[in-house]
């Protein structure tokens, strides 16, 4: 079957979903109204709360949520065939992931840009708020360390990649100064200059790698494991407009550009899908993922369909930058649809490889020898790439090979440029992940400030620099330690389950919010149904993970997994208690009605309502 049928069909489904379903949620369920003053305006402090053009915010938000998940997850899930991954990405993103992101972004907007744990405390209970904060902090630290491992593996002893990505930092700072301080609002000229400079950094990368300057950009794994947390600390501590927003915005051009180019390449090449609808491993026993398609397709694809990590960005940096409430659909729902499209492209790149070649790349030589498969195109692909890509599991290499093969097949003249495409895509993957690390570190800093604020009130203030620096350092050191010691690699499978479990928590909180504000209680079904599906799926995955850890005597993973499951059950049960209470009300009670008013961080908590800026 031609891949074009799936490509065009998914694009049409995504367009219809945004046009009708997102519009329904915005107009009927959330009642978006620009008369509600944005937190970026209400709490503008020039540091974290900064009114920002919606396309810059879209770029930041998309770059922050689109990490390794939509690239690597669908490639690994191709083990089960093209069907399970395709239908979950399509339906999961439209009816679960996009709704999840949009509802949480709305909730944080209405709560002056506060984090998910604060929203849970105000709209559910103090217990749920505290438990949510602990679960989030644990998951985000593990996620950052795991993502860091992927970046280190892509960039160590790779001066081309290090130079190109390192140059995006000063470029972003210059463009940030230009667009926010020198010529505020100059989005077009700033974008053109920034994209041109980023492309130049990519173009000059191989020349730097072949020059005497290569040593300045060549680092081993340990050195990279130190440099990444340092970068994370800087991104978390300095004003959002100076580095984080412009860098993520400029990175989005490359991210979306490469994915769009892949879609065009698929149109020209029109490859056939070589992977069957389902494989023999659909019931378990696969060489890449040992478990059955349910629940492992769901937790493997992760961010490509729905991700709890998105709730951290949607209640972290993004709501502090939006200028108007009606921008929530394009940023919340639209960015998630774009990420789902990325996941589709990654899946297509994988399933157009010959199955034997796909499994040869993604398994060790010992495991592949037991599959009784014979490679077909792999020797030729090795020759074109200039590297032996066999037995390099993890998904990144097979994705790069698949995408490079499609690009180089557009015309005969491009066939011998495949090695350049391969190196470019490896760098593209690292850039994809790195933008999640910087935003994630900043969000973790916000959460840690909220938690420590209970002990010492000034620490909760996002504009108090001693607290900002201290919490940024603690967060960076925490995930940096896991990265440097390498221990995180043993608990990465647990992150896949807990990340999805966090999305179930966010959907439960979203259901509570809709029951509070919705004109019809039935509107809560848009979050309740996916909440139940994701909760059952991820708890089953957590249980299976515990069995695997017990078989390997990995007791630390067992206890951590059990702790997360127990905490999540507490959160879901507490939300159910609130649902039953709200279902007995006959009219909306709004958000924050008859409860303590939430003030932006720069206003004292005991200030009267008329003292708000």
Short mmCIF file of N, CA, C and O in Angstrom, two decimals, residues 325-452:
data_model
loop_
_atom_site.label_atom_id
_atom_site.label_comp_id
_atom_site.label_asym_id
_atom_site.label_seq_id
_atom_site.Cartn_x
_atom_site.Cartn_y
_atom_site.Cartn_z
N UNK A 325 -6.80 35.23 25.52
CA UNK A 325 -7.37 33.92 25.84
C UNK A 325 -7.76 33.16 24.57
O UNK A 325 -7.67 31.93 24.54
N UNK A 326 -8.19 33.86 23.52
CA UNK A 326 -8.61 33.18 22.30
C UNK A 326 -7.44 32.60 21.51
O UNK A 326 -7.66 31.95 20.48
N UNK A 327 -6.22 32.80 21.99
CA UNK A 327 -5.06 32.18 21.34
C UNK A 327 -4.82 30.76 21.85
O UNK A 327 -3.96 30.04 21.32
N UNK A 328 -5.58 30.34 22.86
CA UNK A 328 -5.37 29.02 23.46
C UNK A 328 -5.58 27.88 22.46
O UNK A 328 -4.78 26.94 22.43
N UNK A 329 -6.61 27.90 21.59
CA UNK A 329 -6.78 26.77 20.66
C UNK A 329 -5.61 26.57 19.72
O UNK A 329 -5.14 25.44 19.54
N UNK A 330 -5.11 27.64 19.12
CA UNK A 330 -4.02 27.47 18.14
C UNK A 330 -2.75 27.00 18.82
O UNK A 330 -1.97 26.22 18.25
N UNK A 331 -2.53 27.42 20.07
CA UNK A 331 -1.31 27.04 20.78
C UNK A 331 -1.46 25.68 21.45
O UNK A 331 -0.60 24.81 21.32
N UNK A 332 -2.56 25.48 22.17
CA UNK A 332 -2.77 24.22 22.88
C UNK A 332 -3.13 23.07 21.97
O UNK A 332 -2.42 22.07 21.87
N UNK A 333 -4.25 23.22 21.25
CA UNK A 333 -4.72 22.15 20.36
C UNK A 333 -3.83 22.06 19.11
O UNK A 333 -3.46 20.97 18.67
N UNK A 334 -3.49 23.23 18.53
CA UNK A 334 -2.73 23.25 17.28
C UNK A 334 -1.33 22.69 17.40
O UNK A 334 -0.86 21.95 16.53
N UNK A 335 -0.62 23.04 18.47
CA UNK A 335 0.75 22.55 18.64
C UNK A 335 0.77 21.04 18.83
O UNK A 335 1.66 20.34 18.33
N UNK A 336 -0.23 20.49 19.54
CA UNK A 336 -0.29 19.05 19.74
C UNK A 336 -0.61 18.34 18.43
O UNK A 336 -0.06 17.27 18.14
N UNK A 337 -1.48 18.92 17.60
CA UNK A 337 -1.74 18.34 16.28
C UNK A 337 -0.47 18.32 15.44
O UNK A 337 -0.19 17.36 14.71
N UNK A 338 0.31 19.39 15.53
CA UNK A 338 1.58 19.45 14.79
C UNK A 338 2.52 18.35 15.27
O UNK A 338 3.20 17.70 14.46
N UNK A 339 2.55 18.13 16.58
CA UNK A 339 3.41 17.06 17.10
C UNK A 339 2.92 15.69 16.65
O UNK A 339 3.72 14.80 16.36
N UNK A 340 1.60 15.51 16.59
CA UNK A 340 1.06 14.24 16.09
C UNK A 340 1.46 14.02 14.64
O UNK A 340 1.76 12.88 14.23
N UNK A 341 1.50 15.09 13.87
CA UNK A 341 1.95 14.99 12.47
C UNK A 341 3.42 14.58 12.41
O UNK A 341 3.82 13.77 11.57
N UNK A 342 4.23 15.12 13.31
CA UNK A 342 5.64 14.71 13.41
C UNK A 342 5.72 13.21 13.70
O UNK A 342 6.52 12.48 13.09
N UNK A 343 4.90 12.75 14.64
CA UNK A 343 4.90 11.32 14.99
C UNK A 343 4.50 10.47 13.79
O UNK A 343 5.07 9.39 13.57
N UNK A 344 3.53 10.95 13.01
CA UNK A 344 3.14 10.22 11.80
C UNK A 344 4.31 10.11 10.83
O UNK A 344 4.56 9.04 10.25
N UNK A 345 5.03 11.21 10.64
CA UNK A 345 6.16 11.19 9.71
C UNK A 345 7.24 10.22 10.18
O UNK A 345 7.86 9.51 9.38
N UNK A 346 7.48 10.18 11.48
CA UNK A 346 8.46 9.24 12.03
C UNK A 346 8.02 7.80 11.79
O UNK A 346 8.83 6.93 11.43
N UNK A 347 6.73 7.54 12.00
CA UNK A 347 6.20 6.19 11.78
C UNK A 347 6.34 5.80 10.31
O UNK A 347 6.76 4.68 9.98
N UNK A 348 6.01 6.73 9.40
CA UNK A 348 6.11 6.43 7.97
C UNK A 348 7.56 6.15 7.56
O UNK A 348 7.82 5.27 6.73
N UNK A 349 8.50 6.91 8.13
CA UNK A 349 9.92 6.68 7.81
C UNK A 349 10.35 5.28 8.24
O UNK A 349 11.20 4.66 7.58
N UNK A 350 9.76 4.78 9.31
CA UNK A 350 10.13 3.45 9.81
C UNK A 350 9.48 2.34 9.00
O UNK A 350 10.13 1.34 8.66
N UNK A 351 8.19 2.47 8.71
CA UNK A 351 7.46 1.36 8.07
C UNK A 351 7.73 1.27 6.58
O UNK A 351 7.30 0.29 5.94
N UNK A 352 8.42 2.26 5.99
CA UNK A 352 8.81 2.14 4.59
C UNK A 352 10.15 1.42 4.43
O UNK A 352 10.59 1.18 3.30
N UNK A 353 10.82 1.12 5.55
CA UNK A 353 12.01 0.27 5.50
C UNK A 353 11.58 -1.19 5.37
O UNK A 353 10.52 -1.59 5.86
N UNK A 354 12.41 -2.00 4.75
CA UNK A 354 12.17 -3.44 4.71
C UNK A 354 12.18 -3.94 6.15
O UNK A 354 13.07 -3.60 6.94
N UNK A 355 11.19 -4.75 6.56
CA UNK A 355 11.12 -5.20 7.96
C UNK A 355 12.42 -5.79 8.49
O UNK A 355 12.81 -5.50 9.62
N UNK A 356 13.08 -6.62 7.70
CA UNK A 356 14.34 -7.23 8.15
C UNK A 356 15.39 -6.15 8.42
O UNK A 356 16.14 -6.24 9.40
N UNK A 357 15.44 -5.13 7.55
CA UNK A 357 16.40 -4.04 7.76
C UNK A 357 16.04 -3.25 9.01
O UNK A 357 16.92 -2.84 9.79
N UNK A 358 14.74 -3.01 9.20
CA UNK A 358 14.27 -2.29 10.40
C UNK A 358 14.69 -3.02 11.67
O UNK A 358 15.23 -2.40 12.59
N UNK A 359 14.45 -4.32 11.72
CA UNK A 359 14.80 -5.08 12.92
C UNK A 359 16.30 -5.23 13.08
O UNK A 359 16.82 -5.26 14.21
N UNK A 360 17.04 -5.27 11.98
CA UNK A 360 18.50 -5.37 12.07
C UNK A 360 19.10 -4.12 12.70
O UNK A 360 20.08 -4.18 13.45
N UNK A 361 18.51 -2.95 12.41
CA UNK A 361 19.02 -1.70 12.98
C UNK A 361 18.64 -1.60 14.45
O UNK A 361 19.46 -1.19 15.28
N UNK A 362 17.44 -1.99 14.80
CA UNK A 362 16.90 -1.72 16.14
C UNK A 362 17.09 -2.84 17.15
O UNK A 362 16.50 -2.79 18.24
N UNK A 363 17.88 -3.86 16.82
CA UNK A 363 18.17 -4.93 17.76
C UNK A 363 19.66 -5.21 17.79
O UNK A 363 20.39 -4.85 16.86
N UNK A 364 20.10 -5.87 18.84
CA UNK A 364 21.50 -6.31 18.91
C UNK A 364 21.71 -7.47 17.95
O UNK A 364 20.76 -8.12 17.50
N UNK A 365 22.96 -7.75 17.64
CA UNK A 365 23.27 -8.84 16.71
C UNK A 365 22.81 -10.18 17.25
O UNK A 365 22.32 -11.04 16.50
N UNK A 366 22.91 -10.37 18.57
CA UNK A 366 22.49 -11.63 19.17
C UNK A 366 20.99 -11.83 19.05
O UNK A 366 20.52 -12.93 18.73
N UNK A 367 20.23 -10.77 19.29
CA UNK A 367 18.77 -10.86 19.19
C UNK A 367 18.34 -11.04 17.74
O UNK A 367 17.47 -11.87 17.42
N UNK A 368 18.95 -10.31 16.82
CA UNK A 368 18.56 -10.39 15.40
C UNK A 368 18.83 -11.77 14.83
O UNK A 368 18.07 -12.26 13.98
N UNK A 369 19.89 -12.41 15.29
CA UNK A 369 20.23 -13.72 14.77
C UNK A 369 19.15 -14.75 15.08
O UNK A 369 19.03 -15.78 14.39
N UNK A 370 18.33 -14.49 16.10
CA UNK A 370 17.27 -15.43 16.48
C UNK A 370 15.98 -15.21 15.70
O UNK A 370 15.04 -15.99 15.84
N UNK A 371 15.92 -14.12 14.91
CA UNK A 371 14.69 -13.80 14.18
C UNK A 371 14.59 -14.52 12.84
O UNK A 371 13.54 -14.48 12.19
N UNK A 372 15.69 -15.12 12.41
CA UNK A 372 15.72 -15.84 11.12
C UNK A 372 15.30 -14.93 9.97
O UNK A 372 14.50 -15.30 9.10
N UNK A 373 15.83 -13.69 9.97
CA UNK A 373 15.56 -12.73 8.90
C UNK A 373 16.85 -12.44 8.15
O UNK A 373 17.94 -12.51 8.72
N UNK A 374 16.72 -12.09 6.87
CA UNK A 374 17.86 -11.72 6.04
C UNK A 374 17.70 -10.28 5.60
O UNK A 374 16.65 -9.91 5.05
N UNK A 375 18.72 -9.46 5.86
CA UNK A 375 18.65 -8.05 5.46
C UNK A 375 18.59 -7.96 3.94
O UNK A 375 19.09 -8.83 3.22
N UNK A 376 17.99 -6.88 3.45
CA UNK A 376 17.81 -6.69 2.01
C UNK A 376 18.60 -5.48 1.50
O UNK A 376 19.55 -5.62 0.75
N UNK A 377 18.20 -4.29 1.95
CA UNK A 377 18.83 -3.06 1.47
C UNK A 377 19.90 -2.52 2.40
O UNK A 377 20.55 -1.53 2.08
N UNK A 378 20.07 -3.15 3.56
CA UNK A 378 20.94 -2.57 4.58
C UNK A 378 22.39 -2.39 4.13
O UNK A 378 22.98 -1.33 4.39
N UNK A 379 23.03 -3.36 3.44
CA UNK A 379 24.41 -3.13 2.99
C UNK A 379 24.53 -1.91 2.08
O UNK A 379 25.49 -1.14 2.19
N UNK A 380 23.56 -1.73 1.20
CA UNK A 380 23.57 -0.58 0.31
C UNK A 380 23.36 0.71 1.09
O UNK A 380 24.02 1.73 0.83
N UNK A 381 22.46 0.68 2.09
CA UNK A 381 22.23 1.87 2.92
C UNK A 381 23.48 2.22 3.73
O UNK A 381 23.82 3.39 3.89
N UNK A 382 24.16 1.21 4.23
CA UNK A 382 25.42 1.45 4.95
C UNK A 382 26.42 2.17 4.06
O UNK A 382 27.13 3.09 4.50
N UNK A 383 26.48 1.75 2.81
CA UNK A 383 27.42 2.37 1.87
C UNK A 383 27.06 3.82 1.61
O UNK A 383 27.93 4.70 1.57
N UNK A 384 25.78 4.10 1.43
CA UNK A 384 25.35 5.48 1.17
C UNK A 384 25.56 6.38 2.37
O UNK A 384 25.94 7.55 2.24
N UNK A 385 25.30 5.85 3.58
CA UNK A 385 25.45 6.64 4.80
C UNK A 385 26.92 6.82 5.18
O UNK A 385 27.31 7.81 5.80
N UNK A 386 27.75 5.86 4.80
CA UNK A 386 29.15 5.90 5.19
C UNK A 386 29.37 5.43 6.61
O UNK A 386 30.35 5.80 7.26
N UNK A 387 28.45 4.60 7.10
CA UNK A 387 28.52 4.13 8.49
C UNK A 387 27.75 2.83 8.58
O UNK A 387 26.72 2.65 7.91
N UNK A 388 28.23 1.91 9.38
CA UNK A 388 27.50 0.67 9.63
C UNK A 388 26.41 0.95 10.65
O UNK A 388 26.68 1.15 11.83
N UNK A 389 25.17 0.99 10.19
CA UNK A 389 24.06 1.37 11.07
C UNK A 389 23.36 0.15 11.67
O UNK A 389 22.38 0.31 12.42
N UNK A 390 23.84 -1.03 11.38
CA UNK A 390 23.21 -2.24 11.93
C UNK A 390 23.44 -2.34 13.43
O UNK A 390 24.48 -1.92 13.95
N UNK A 391 22.43 -2.87 14.12
CA UNK A 391 22.50 -3.17 15.55
C UNK A 391 22.81 -1.92 16.38
O UNK A 391 23.68 -1.93 17.24
N UNK A 392 22.03 -0.87 16.09
CA UNK A 392 22.11 0.37 16.87
C UNK A 392 20.71 0.68 17.39
O UNK A 392 20.01 1.53 16.86
N UNK A 393 20.27 -0.06 18.42
CA UNK A 393 18.89 0.08 18.91
C UNK A 393 18.65 1.44 19.54
O UNK A 393 19.58 2.17 19.89
N UNK A 394 17.35 1.74 19.69
CA UNK A 394 16.96 3.01 20.32
C UNK A 394 16.04 3.84 19.46
O UNK A 394 15.39 4.76 19.94
N UNK A 395 15.97 3.55 18.15
CA UNK A 395 15.04 4.26 17.28
C UNK A 395 15.64 5.42 16.53
O UNK A 395 15.21 5.73 15.41
N UNK A 396 16.62 6.12 17.11
CA UNK A 396 17.15 7.33 16.48
C UNK A 396 17.84 7.02 15.16
O UNK A 396 17.65 7.73 14.16
N UNK A 397 18.64 5.96 15.12
CA UNK A 397 19.39 5.64 13.91
C UNK A 397 18.46 5.18 12.80
O UNK A 397 18.59 5.61 11.64
N UNK A 398 17.48 4.32 13.12
CA UNK A 398 16.57 3.85 12.08
C UNK A 398 15.73 5.00 11.54
O UNK A 398 15.40 5.04 10.34
N UNK A 399 15.36 5.96 12.39
CA UNK A 399 14.62 7.13 11.92
C UNK A 399 15.49 7.95 10.97
O UNK A 399 15.02 8.37 9.90
N UNK A 400 16.74 8.16 11.34
CA UNK A 400 17.64 8.93 10.49
C UNK A 400 17.86 8.23 9.15
O UNK A 400 17.87 8.87 8.09
N UNK A 401 18.03 6.92 9.18
CA UNK A 401 18.22 6.16 7.95
C UNK A 401 16.98 6.25 7.07
O UNK A 401 17.06 6.50 5.86
N UNK A 402 15.80 6.06 7.68
CA UNK A 402 14.56 6.11 6.91
C UNK A 402 14.32 7.47 6.28
O UNK A 402 13.98 7.57 5.09
N UNK A 403 14.50 8.54 7.05
CA UNK A 403 14.29 9.88 6.52
C UNK A 403 15.33 10.23 5.46
O UNK A 403 15.00 10.80 4.41
N UNK A 404 16.59 9.91 5.72
CA UNK A 404 17.65 10.19 4.75
C UNK A 404 17.42 9.43 3.45
O UNK A 404 17.66 9.96 2.36
N UNK A 405 16.95 8.20 3.57
CA UNK A 405 16.69 7.40 2.36
C UNK A 405 15.58 8.03 1.52
O UNK A 405 15.67 8.06 0.28
N UNK A 406 14.54 8.55 2.18
CA UNK A 406 13.44 9.20 1.45
C UNK A 406 13.94 10.47 0.77
O UNK A 406 13.67 10.71 -0.41
N UNK A 407 14.70 11.31 1.50
CA UNK A 407 15.22 12.54 0.91
C UNK A 407 16.12 12.25 -0.29
O UNK A 407 16.03 12.89 -1.34
N UNK A 408 17.02 11.30 -0.13
CA UNK A 408 17.99 11.01 -1.19
C UNK A 408 17.36 10.31 -2.38
O UNK A 408 17.96 10.24 -3.45
N UNK A 409 16.12 9.80 -2.22
CA UNK A 409 15.45 9.10 -3.31
C UNK A 409 14.58 10.03 -4.15
O UNK A 409 13.96 9.57 -5.12
N UNK A 410 14.53 11.31 -3.80
CA UNK A 410 13.71 12.25 -4.57
C UNK A 410 14.21 12.31 -6.01
O UNK A 410 13.43 12.38 -6.96
N UNK A 411 15.53 12.28 -6.22
CA UNK A 411 16.12 12.25 -7.56
C UNK A 411 17.44 11.50 -7.50
O UNK A 411 18.04 11.36 -6.43
N UNK A 412 17.88 11.04 -8.64
CA UNK A 412 19.12 10.28 -8.69
C UNK A 412 20.30 11.13 -8.26
O UNK A 412 21.26 10.63 -7.65
N UNK A 413 20.23 12.42 -8.53
CA UNK A 413 21.33 13.30 -8.17
C UNK A 413 21.50 13.47 -6.67
O UNK A 413 22.59 13.81 -6.19
N UNK A 414 20.43 13.22 -5.91
CA UNK A 414 20.49 13.37 -4.45
C UNK A 414 20.89 12.08 -3.75
O UNK A 414 21.14 12.09 -2.55
N UNK A 415 20.94 10.98 -4.48
CA UNK A 415 21.19 9.69 -3.84
C UNK A 415 22.51 9.65 -3.09
O UNK A 415 22.62 9.08 -2.01
N UNK A 416 23.54 10.28 -3.65
CA UNK A 416 24.86 10.22 -3.02
C UNK A 416 25.06 11.32 -1.97
O UNK A 416 26.16 11.51 -1.48
N UNK A 417 23.98 12.04 -1.68
CA UNK A 417 24.03 13.03 -0.58
C UNK A 417 23.44 12.44 0.70
O UNK A 417 23.25 13.16 1.67
N UNK A 418 23.15 11.15 0.68
CA UNK A 418 22.46 10.55 1.82
C UNK A 418 23.24 10.69 3.11
O UNK A 418 22.66 10.86 4.19
N UNK A 419 24.58 10.63 3.07
CA UNK A 419 25.35 10.74 4.30
C UNK A 419 25.20 12.12 4.93
O UNK A 419 25.24 12.26 6.15
N UNK A 420 25.01 13.15 4.08
CA UNK A 420 24.80 14.49 4.62
C UNK A 420 23.42 14.59 5.26
O UNK A 420 23.25 15.20 6.32
N UNK A 421 22.42 14.01 4.57
CA UNK A 421 21.08 13.98 5.16
C UNK A 421 21.09 13.24 6.49
O UNK A 421 20.45 13.66 7.44
N UNK A 422 21.82 12.13 6.55
CA UNK A 422 21.87 11.33 7.76
C UNK A 422 22.43 12.14 8.93
O UNK A 422 21.84 12.18 10.01
N UNK A 423 23.56 12.81 8.72
CA UNK A 423 24.17 13.61 9.79
C UNK A 423 23.28 14.79 10.17
O UNK A 423 23.15 15.14 11.34
N UNK A 424 22.64 15.39 9.17
CA UNK A 424 21.76 16.51 9.45
C UNK A 424 20.58 16.08 10.32
O UNK A 424 20.19 16.78 11.26
N UNK A 425 20.01 14.91 10.06
CA UNK A 425 18.85 14.44 10.80
C UNK A 425 19.25 14.03 12.22
O UNK A 425 18.48 14.21 13.16
N UNK A 426 20.44 13.47 12.38
CA UNK A 426 20.93 13.17 13.73
C UNK A 426 20.99 14.46 14.56
O UNK A 426 20.57 14.51 15.72
N UNK A 427 21.50 15.54 13.95
CA UNK A 427 21.55 16.82 14.63
C UNK A 427 20.14 17.37 14.87
O UNK A 427 19.83 17.94 15.92
N UNK A 428 19.27 17.17 13.89
CA UNK A 428 17.88 17.60 14.01
C UNK A 428 17.20 16.92 15.20
O UNK A 428 16.47 17.54 15.96
N UNK A 429 17.47 15.62 15.40
CA UNK A 429 16.90 14.90 16.54
C UNK A 429 17.42 15.46 17.86
O UNK A 429 16.66 15.63 18.82
N UNK A 430 18.73 15.75 17.92
CA UNK A 430 19.30 16.31 19.14
C UNK A 430 18.70 17.68 19.46
O UNK A 430 18.40 17.99 20.61
N UNK A 431 18.49 18.50 18.42
CA UNK A 431 17.89 19.81 18.62
C UNK A 431 16.46 19.68 19.10
O UNK A 431 15.99 20.45 19.96
N UNK A 432 15.74 18.71 18.57
CA UNK A 432 14.37 18.44 18.99
C UNK A 432 14.32 18.20 20.49
O UNK A 432 13.46 18.72 21.21
N UNK A 433 15.25 17.39 20.97
CA UNK A 433 15.24 17.00 22.38
C UNK A 433 15.73 18.13 23.27
O UNK A 433 15.18 18.36 24.36
N UNK A 434 16.73 18.87 22.82
CA UNK A 434 17.35 19.90 23.65
C UNK A 434 16.37 21.01 24.01
O UNK A 434 16.43 21.56 25.11
N UNK A 435 15.47 21.35 23.10
CA UNK A 435 14.50 22.40 23.41
C UNK A 435 13.51 21.96 24.49
O UNK A 435 12.94 22.80 25.19
N UNK A 436 13.31 20.66 24.63
CA UNK A 436 12.47 20.15 25.72
C UNK A 436 13.22 20.23 27.04
O UNK A 436 12.62 20.50 28.09
N UNK A 437 14.52 20.01 27.00
CA UNK A 437 15.32 20.05 28.23
C UNK A 437 15.32 21.45 28.84
O UNK A 437 15.14 21.61 30.05
N UNK A 438 15.50 22.49 28.00
CA UNK A 438 15.58 23.83 28.59
C UNK A 438 14.23 24.27 29.17
O UNK A 438 14.17 24.80 30.28
N UNK A 439 13.14 24.01 28.44
CA UNK A 439 11.83 24.38 28.97
C UNK A 439 11.47 23.52 30.18
O UNK A 439 10.89 24.01 31.16
N UNK A 440 11.82 22.23 30.13
CA UNK A 440 11.53 21.34 31.25
C UNK A 440 12.24 21.73 32.52
O UNK A 440 11.68 21.64 33.62
N UNK A 441 13.49 22.16 32.40
CA UNK A 441 14.24 22.61 33.57
C UNK A 441 13.59 23.83 34.20
O UNK A 441 13.49 23.94 35.43
N UNK A 442 13.12 24.74 33.36
CA UNK A 442 12.47 25.94 33.89
C UNK A 442 11.16 25.58 34.59
O UNK A 442 10.85 26.12 35.66
N UNK A 443 10.39 24.67 33.98
CA UNK A 443 9.13 24.25 34.60
C UNK A 443 9.39 23.55 35.93
O UNK A 443 8.67 23.77 36.92
N UNK A 444 10.42 22.70 35.98
CA UNK A 444 10.77 22.03 37.24
C UNK A 444 11.15 23.05 38.30
O UNK A 444 10.84 22.87 39.49
N UNK A 445 11.80 24.12 37.88
CA UNK A 445 12.14 25.19 38.82
C UNK A 445 10.88 25.84 39.38
O UNK A 445 10.78 26.11 40.59
N UNK A 446 9.88 26.09 38.52
CA UNK A 446 8.62 26.65 38.99
C UNK A 446 7.97 25.74 40.04
O UNK A 446 7.49 26.20 41.09
N UNK A 447 7.95 24.44 39.75
CA UNK A 447 7.30 23.49 40.65
C UNK A 447 8.04 23.42 41.98
O UNK A 447 7.42 23.41 43.06
N UNK A 448 9.36 23.38 41.92
CA UNK A 448 10.15 23.32 43.16
C UNK A 448 9.93 24.59 43.98
O UNK A 448 9.85 24.53 45.22
N UNK A 449 9.81 25.74 43.32
CA UNK A 449 9.54 26.97 44.05
C UNK A 449 8.19 26.90 44.75
O UNK A 449 8.05 27.35 45.90
N UNK A 450 7.18 26.33 44.06
CA UNK A 450 5.86 26.20 44.68
C UNK A 450 5.92 25.31 45.92
O UNK A 450 5.32 25.60 46.95
N UNK A 451 6.67 24.20 45.82
CA UNK A 451 6.77 23.26 46.94
C UNK A 451 7.53 23.88 48.11
O UNK A 451 7.08 23.84 49.26
N UNK A 452 8.71 24.48 47.83
CA UNK A 452 9.53 25.07 48.90
C UNK A 452 8.88 26.31 49.49
O UNK A 452 9.21 26.72 50.60
#
